[in-house]
Coordinates of C-alpha atoms in Angstrom, one line a residue:
X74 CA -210.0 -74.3 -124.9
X75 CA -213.1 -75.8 -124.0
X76 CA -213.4 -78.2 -127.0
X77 CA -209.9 -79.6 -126.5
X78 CA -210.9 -80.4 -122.8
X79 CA -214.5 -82.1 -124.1
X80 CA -212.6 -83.6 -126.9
X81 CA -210.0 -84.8 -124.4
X82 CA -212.5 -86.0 -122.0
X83 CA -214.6 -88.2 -124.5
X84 CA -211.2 -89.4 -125.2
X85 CA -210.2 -90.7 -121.8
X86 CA -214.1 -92.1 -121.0
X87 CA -213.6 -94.2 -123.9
X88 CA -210.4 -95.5 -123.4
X89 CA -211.7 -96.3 -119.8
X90 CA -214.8 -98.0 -121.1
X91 CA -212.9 -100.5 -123.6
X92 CA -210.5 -101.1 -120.7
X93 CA -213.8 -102.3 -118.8
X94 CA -214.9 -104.4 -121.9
X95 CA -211.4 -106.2 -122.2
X96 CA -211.6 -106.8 -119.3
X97 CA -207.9 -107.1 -118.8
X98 CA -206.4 -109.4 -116.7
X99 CA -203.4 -108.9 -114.5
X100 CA -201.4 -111.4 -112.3
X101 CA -200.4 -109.9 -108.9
X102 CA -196.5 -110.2 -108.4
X103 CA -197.1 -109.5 -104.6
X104 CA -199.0 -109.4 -101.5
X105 CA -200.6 -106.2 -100.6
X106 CA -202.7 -105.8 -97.6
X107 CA -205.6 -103.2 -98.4
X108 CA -206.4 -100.9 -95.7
X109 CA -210.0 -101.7 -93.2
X110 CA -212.4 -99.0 -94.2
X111 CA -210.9 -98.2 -97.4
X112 CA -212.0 -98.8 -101.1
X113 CA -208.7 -100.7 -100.8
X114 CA -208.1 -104.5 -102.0
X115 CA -206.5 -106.9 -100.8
X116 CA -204.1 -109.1 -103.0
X117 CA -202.0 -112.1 -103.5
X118 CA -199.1 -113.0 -105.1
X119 CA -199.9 -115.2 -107.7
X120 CA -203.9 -114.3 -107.9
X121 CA -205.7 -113.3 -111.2
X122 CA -207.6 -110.0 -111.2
X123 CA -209.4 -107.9 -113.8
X124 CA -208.9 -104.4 -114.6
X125 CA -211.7 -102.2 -114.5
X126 CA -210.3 -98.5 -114.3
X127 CA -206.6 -97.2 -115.0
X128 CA -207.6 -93.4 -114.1
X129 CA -208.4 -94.1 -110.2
X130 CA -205.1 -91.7 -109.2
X131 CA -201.4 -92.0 -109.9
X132 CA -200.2 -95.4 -109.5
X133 CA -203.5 -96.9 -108.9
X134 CA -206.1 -99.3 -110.3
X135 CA -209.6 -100.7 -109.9
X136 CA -209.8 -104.4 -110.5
X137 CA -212.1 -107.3 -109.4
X138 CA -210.7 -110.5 -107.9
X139 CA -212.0 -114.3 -108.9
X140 CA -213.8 -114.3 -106.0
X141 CA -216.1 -111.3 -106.7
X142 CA -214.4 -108.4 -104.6
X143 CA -214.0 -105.0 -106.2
X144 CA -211.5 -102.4 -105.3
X145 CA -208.3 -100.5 -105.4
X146 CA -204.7 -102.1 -105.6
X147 CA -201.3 -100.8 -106.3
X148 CA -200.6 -100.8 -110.4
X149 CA -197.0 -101.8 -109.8
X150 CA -197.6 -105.1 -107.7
X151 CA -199.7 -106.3 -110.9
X152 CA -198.3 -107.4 -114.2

């Protein structure tokens, strides 16, 4: 129904806005090169990033790097 949808919906915008608030931190466990032109970002294995959405599309999230940069990386090259 349309309840359950709002309901579910409040749900999932919370969860995303206390993910933003942790501000959880991941450690990349390889290299991925983002694609030019893209909301793509690039990574390193080894570099620190924090997680800023979980719901970007399967297999995806949006972090920022130490050095500013915002963008889209793959969720299983992170840990």
């Amino acid at each position: 129904t349309g309840l359950r949808r709002i309901l579910r919906d409040v749900t999932v915008n919370s969860q995303v806005s206390i993910v933003k608030m942790a501000g959880i931190r991941v450690q990349a466990l390889y290299d991925f090169n983002g694609e030019p032109g893209t909301a793509e970002l690039s990574i390193a294995a080894g570099e620190v990033l924090t997680v800023t959405r979980q719901d970007v599309g399967e297999g995806w999230w949006e972090g920022i790097n130490q050095a500013g940069q915002t963008g889209l990386f793959p969720a299983a090259y992170v840990e």
